[in-house]
PDB file of C-alpha atoms in Angstrom:
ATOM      1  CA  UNK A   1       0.000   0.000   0.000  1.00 93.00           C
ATOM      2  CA  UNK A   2       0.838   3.658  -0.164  1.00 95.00           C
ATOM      3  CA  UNK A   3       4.284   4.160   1.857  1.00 95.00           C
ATOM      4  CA  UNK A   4       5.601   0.629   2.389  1.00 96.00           C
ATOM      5  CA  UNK A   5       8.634   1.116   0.422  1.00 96.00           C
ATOM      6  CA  UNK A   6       7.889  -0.235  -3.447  1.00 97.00           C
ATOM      7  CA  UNK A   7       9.186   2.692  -4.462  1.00 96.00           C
ATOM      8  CA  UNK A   8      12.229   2.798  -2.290  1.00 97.00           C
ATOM      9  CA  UNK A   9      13.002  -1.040  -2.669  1.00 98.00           C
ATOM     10  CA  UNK A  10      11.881  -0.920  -6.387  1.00 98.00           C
ATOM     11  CA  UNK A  11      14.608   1.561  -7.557  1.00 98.00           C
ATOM     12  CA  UNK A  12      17.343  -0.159  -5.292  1.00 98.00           C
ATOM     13  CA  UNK A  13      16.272  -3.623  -6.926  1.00 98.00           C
ATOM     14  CA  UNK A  14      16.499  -1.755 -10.670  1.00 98.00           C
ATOM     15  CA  UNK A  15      19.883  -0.316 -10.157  1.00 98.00           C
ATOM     16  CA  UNK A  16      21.661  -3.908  -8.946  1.00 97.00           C
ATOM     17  CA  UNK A  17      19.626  -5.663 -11.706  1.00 96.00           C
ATOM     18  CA  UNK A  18      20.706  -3.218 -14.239  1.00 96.00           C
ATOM     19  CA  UNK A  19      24.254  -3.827 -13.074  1.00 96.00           C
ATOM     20  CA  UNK A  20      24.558  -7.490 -14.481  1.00 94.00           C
ATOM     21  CA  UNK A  21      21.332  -7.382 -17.207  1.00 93.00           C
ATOM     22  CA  UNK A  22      21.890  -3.702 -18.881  1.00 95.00           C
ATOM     23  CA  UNK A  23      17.944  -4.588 -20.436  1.00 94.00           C
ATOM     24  CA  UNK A  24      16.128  -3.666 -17.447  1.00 97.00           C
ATOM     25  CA  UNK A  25      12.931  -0.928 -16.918  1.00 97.00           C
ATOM     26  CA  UNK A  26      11.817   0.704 -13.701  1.00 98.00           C
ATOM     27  CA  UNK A  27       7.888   0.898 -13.341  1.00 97.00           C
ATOM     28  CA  UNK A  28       6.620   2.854 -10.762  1.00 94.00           C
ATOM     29  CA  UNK A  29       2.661   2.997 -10.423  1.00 88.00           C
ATOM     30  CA  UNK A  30       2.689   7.248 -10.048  1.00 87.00           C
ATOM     31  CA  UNK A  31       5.322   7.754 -13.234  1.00 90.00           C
ATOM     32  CA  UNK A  32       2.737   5.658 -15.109  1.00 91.00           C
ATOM     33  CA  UNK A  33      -0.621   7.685 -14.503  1.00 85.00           C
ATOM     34  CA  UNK A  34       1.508  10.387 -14.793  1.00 87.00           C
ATOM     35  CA  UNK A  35       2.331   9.005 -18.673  1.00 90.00           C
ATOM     36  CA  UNK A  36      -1.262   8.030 -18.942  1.00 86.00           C
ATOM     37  CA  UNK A  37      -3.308  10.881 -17.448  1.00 79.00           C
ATOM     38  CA  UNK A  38      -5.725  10.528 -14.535  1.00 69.00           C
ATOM     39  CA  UNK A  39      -8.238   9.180 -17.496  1.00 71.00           C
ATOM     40  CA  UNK A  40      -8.905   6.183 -14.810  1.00 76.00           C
ATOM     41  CA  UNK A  41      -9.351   7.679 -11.789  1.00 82.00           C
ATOM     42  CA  UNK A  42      -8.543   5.994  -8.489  1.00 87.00           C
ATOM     43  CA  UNK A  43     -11.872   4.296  -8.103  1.00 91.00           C
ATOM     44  CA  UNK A  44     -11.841   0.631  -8.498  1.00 94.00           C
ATOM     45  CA  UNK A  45     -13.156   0.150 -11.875  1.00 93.00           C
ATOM     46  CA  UNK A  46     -10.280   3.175 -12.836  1.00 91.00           C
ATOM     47  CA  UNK A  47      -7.537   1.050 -10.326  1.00 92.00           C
ATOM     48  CA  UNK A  48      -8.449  -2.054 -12.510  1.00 94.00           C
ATOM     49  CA  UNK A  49      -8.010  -0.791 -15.895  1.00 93.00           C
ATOM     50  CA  UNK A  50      -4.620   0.695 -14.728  1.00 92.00           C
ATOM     51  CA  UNK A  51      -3.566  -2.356 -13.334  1.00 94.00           C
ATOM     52  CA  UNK A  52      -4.573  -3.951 -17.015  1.00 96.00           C
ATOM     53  CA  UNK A  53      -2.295  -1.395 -19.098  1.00 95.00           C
ATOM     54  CA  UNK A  54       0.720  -2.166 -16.636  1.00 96.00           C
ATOM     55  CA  UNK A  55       0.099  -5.810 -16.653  1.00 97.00           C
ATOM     56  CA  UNK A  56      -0.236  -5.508 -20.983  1.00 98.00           C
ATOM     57  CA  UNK A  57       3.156  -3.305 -20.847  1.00 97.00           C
ATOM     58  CA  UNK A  58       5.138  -5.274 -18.996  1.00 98.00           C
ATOM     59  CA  UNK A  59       4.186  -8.268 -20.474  1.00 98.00           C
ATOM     60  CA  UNK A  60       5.065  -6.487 -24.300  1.00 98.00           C
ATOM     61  CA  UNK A  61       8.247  -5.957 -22.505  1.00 98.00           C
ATOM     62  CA  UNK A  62       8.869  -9.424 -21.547  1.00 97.00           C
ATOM     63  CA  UNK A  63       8.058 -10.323 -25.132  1.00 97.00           C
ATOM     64  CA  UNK A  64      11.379  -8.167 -25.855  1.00 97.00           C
ATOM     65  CA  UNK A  65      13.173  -9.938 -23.262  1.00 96.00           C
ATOM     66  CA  UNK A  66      13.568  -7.107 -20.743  1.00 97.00           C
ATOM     67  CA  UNK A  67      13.424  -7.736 -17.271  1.00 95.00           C
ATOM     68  CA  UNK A  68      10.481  -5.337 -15.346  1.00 97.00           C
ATOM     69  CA  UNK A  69      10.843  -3.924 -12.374  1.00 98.00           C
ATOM     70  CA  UNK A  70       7.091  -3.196 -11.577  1.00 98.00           C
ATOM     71  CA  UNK A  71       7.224  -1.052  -7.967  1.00 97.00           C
ATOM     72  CA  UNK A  72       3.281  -0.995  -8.139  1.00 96.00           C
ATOM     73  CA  UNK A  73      -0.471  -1.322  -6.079  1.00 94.00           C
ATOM     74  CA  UNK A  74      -1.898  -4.556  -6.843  1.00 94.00           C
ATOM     75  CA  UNK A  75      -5.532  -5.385  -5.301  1.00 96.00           C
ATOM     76  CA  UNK A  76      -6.917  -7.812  -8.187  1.00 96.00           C
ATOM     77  CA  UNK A  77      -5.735 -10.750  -7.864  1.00 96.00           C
ATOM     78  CA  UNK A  78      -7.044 -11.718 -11.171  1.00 96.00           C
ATOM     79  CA  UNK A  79      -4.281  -9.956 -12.592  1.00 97.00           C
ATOM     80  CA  UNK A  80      -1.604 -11.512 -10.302  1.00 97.00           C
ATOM     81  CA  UNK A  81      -2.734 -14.543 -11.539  1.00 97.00           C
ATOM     82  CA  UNK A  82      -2.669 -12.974 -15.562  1.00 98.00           C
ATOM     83  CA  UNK A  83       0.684 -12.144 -14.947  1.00 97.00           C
ATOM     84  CA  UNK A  84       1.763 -15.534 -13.621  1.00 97.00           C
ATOM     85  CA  UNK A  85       0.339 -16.813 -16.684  1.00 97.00           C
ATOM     86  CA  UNK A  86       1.945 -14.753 -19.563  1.00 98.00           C
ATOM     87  CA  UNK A  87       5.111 -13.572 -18.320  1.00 97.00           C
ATOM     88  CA  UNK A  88       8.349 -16.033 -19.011  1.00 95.00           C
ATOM     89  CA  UNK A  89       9.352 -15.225 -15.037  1.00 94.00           C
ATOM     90  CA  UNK A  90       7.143 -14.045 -12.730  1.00 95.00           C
ATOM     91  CA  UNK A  91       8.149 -12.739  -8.986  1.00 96.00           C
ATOM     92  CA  UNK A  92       5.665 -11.378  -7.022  1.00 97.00           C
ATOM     93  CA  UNK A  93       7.074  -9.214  -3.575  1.00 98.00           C
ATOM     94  CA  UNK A  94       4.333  -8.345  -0.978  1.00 98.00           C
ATOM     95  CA  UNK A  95       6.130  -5.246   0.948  1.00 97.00           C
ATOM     96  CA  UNK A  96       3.955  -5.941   4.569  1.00 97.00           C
ATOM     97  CA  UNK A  97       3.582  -3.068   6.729  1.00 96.00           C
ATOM     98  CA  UNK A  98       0.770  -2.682   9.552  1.00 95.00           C
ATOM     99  CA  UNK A  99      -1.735   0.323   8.787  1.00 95.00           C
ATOM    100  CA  UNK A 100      -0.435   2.359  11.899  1.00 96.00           C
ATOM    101  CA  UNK A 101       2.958   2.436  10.382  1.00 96.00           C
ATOM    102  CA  UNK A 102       1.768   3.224   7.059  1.00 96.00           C
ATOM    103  CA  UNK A 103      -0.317   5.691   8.428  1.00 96.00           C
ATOM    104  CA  UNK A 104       2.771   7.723  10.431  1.00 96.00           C
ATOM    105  CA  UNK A 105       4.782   7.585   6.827  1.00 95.00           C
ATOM    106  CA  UNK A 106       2.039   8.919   5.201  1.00 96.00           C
ATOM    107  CA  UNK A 107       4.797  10.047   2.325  1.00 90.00           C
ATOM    108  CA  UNK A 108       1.884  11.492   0.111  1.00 93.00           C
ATOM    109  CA  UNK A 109      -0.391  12.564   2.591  1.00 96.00           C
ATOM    110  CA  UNK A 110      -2.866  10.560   1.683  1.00 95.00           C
ATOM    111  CA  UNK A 111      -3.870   8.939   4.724  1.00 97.00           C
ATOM    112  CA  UNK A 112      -4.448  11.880   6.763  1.00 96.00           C
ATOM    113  CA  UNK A 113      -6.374  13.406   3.979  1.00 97.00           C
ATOM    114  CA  UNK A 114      -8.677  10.186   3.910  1.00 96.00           C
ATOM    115  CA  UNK A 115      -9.003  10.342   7.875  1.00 95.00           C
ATOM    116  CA  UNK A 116      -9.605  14.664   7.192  1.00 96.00           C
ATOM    117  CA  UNK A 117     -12.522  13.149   4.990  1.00 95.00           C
ATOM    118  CA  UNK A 118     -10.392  15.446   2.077  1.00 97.00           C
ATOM    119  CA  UNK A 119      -9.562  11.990  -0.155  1.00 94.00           C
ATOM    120  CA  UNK A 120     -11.405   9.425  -0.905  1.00 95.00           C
ATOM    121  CA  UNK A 121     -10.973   6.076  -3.184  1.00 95.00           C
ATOM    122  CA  UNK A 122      -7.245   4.845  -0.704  1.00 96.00           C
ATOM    123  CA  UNK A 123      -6.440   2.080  -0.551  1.00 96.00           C
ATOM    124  CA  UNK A 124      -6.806   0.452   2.959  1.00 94.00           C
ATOM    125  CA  UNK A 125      -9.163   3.005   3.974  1.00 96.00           C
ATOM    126  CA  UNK A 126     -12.158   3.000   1.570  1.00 93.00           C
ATOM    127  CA  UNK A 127     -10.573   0.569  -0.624  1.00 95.00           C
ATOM    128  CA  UNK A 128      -9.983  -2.866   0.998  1.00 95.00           C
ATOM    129  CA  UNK A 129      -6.720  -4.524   0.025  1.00 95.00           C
ATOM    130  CA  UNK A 130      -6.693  -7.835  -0.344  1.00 95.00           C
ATOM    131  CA  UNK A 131      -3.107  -9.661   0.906  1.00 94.00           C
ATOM    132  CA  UNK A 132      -1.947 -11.155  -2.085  1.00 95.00           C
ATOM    133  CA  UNK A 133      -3.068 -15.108  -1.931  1.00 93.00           C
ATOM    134  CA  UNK A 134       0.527 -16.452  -2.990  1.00 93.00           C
ATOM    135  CA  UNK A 135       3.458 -13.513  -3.753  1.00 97.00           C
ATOM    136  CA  UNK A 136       6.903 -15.244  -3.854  1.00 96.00           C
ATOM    137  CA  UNK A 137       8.354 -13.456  -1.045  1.00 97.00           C
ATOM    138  CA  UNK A 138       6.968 -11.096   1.597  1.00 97.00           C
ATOM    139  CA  UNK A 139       9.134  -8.876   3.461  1.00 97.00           C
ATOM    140  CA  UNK A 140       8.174  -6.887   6.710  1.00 96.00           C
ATOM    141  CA  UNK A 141       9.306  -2.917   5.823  1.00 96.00           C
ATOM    142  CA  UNK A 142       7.697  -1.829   8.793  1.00 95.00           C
ATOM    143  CA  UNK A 143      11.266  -0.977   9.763  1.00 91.00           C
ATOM    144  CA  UNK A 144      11.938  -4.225  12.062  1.00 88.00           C
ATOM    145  CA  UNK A 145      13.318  -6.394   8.852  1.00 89.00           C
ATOM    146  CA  UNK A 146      15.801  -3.734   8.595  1.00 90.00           C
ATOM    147  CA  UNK A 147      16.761  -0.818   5.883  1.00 95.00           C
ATOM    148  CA  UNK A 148      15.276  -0.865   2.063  1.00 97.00           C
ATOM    149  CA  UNK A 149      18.975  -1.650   0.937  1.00 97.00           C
ATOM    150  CA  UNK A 150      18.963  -4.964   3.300  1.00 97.00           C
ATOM    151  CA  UNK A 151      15.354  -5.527   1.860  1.00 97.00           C
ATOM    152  CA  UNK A 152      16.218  -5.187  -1.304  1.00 98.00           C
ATOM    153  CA  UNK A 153      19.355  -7.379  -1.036  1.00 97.00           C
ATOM    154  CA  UNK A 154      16.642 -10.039  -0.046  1.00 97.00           C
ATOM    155  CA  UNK A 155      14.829  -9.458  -3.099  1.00 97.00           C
ATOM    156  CA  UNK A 156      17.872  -9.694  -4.902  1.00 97.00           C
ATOM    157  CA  UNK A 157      19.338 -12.861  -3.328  1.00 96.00           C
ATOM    158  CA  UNK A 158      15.791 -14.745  -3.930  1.00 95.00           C
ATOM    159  CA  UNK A 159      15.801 -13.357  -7.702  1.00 93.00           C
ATOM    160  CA  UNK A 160      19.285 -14.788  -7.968  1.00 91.00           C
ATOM    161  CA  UNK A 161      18.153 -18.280  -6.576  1.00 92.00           C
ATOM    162  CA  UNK A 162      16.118 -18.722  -8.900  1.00 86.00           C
ATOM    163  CA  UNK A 163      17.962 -17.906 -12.244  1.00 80.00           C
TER     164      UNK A 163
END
């Protein structure tokens, strides 16, 4: 959700990837509405086509063989499963943090403009969030698992197992 790290861990991830597979593209769920427009909106049915255009380009960029970074909100797990599907490799990171801690981060100011009743359509607040049924690793970034970089080593480690 908002402010548990995917942004932080995301661009860490990218940089070491990019160090030993020079084909690799950073996608960050705010650069991309920013590309797109707010044409969707952050309702669900505007969430869900969203999460269908970054599902469709990173799976045209698999096609190319590019590895994706994807540092995004996913709450349909219909697309989870899509994605399992149709990419060639698929790893799926659930950054866990507890609402309280996401809530003092607040790093877009979101949540207290939800609680403020300023913002609606967040996820967590008037949005549930469903915990992903199966994500290949989940990592605590409530700050007890330790920094992004030792999170992101962990991502890195796991990715590395597996090639």
């Amino acid at each position: 959700m908002s402010g548990a790290g995917k942004t932080t861990i995301g661009r860490l991830v990218e940089a070491e990837l990019r160090t030993t597979h020079p084909g690799t593209v950073y996608l960050d769920g705010d650069m991309l509405r920013e590309v797109w427009g707010e044409q969707t909106g952050h309702d669900i049915a505007g969430r869900e086509v969203n999460a269908g255009r970054i599902s469709r380009l990173c799976a045209m960029l698999d096609q190319q063989g590019l590895d994706v970074v994807a540092a995004v909100l996913s709450i349909f797990p219909d697309w989870q499963a899509w994605n399992r599907a149709t990419f060639s490799s698929y790893f799926e990171v659930f950054l866990d943090a507890p609402m309280d801690v996401l809530r003092a981060r607040d790093t877009k100011g979101l949540y207290a403009a939800a609680a403020a009743g300023n913002e609606s359509n967040v996820v967590g607040v008037d949005i549930p969030f469903p915990r992903p049924a199966a994500p290949d690793l989940v990592l605590d970034t409530s700050g007890a698992a330790g920094s992004p970089a030792v999170l992101a080593a962990a991502i890195l480690d796991r990715i590395r197992e597996l090639r």
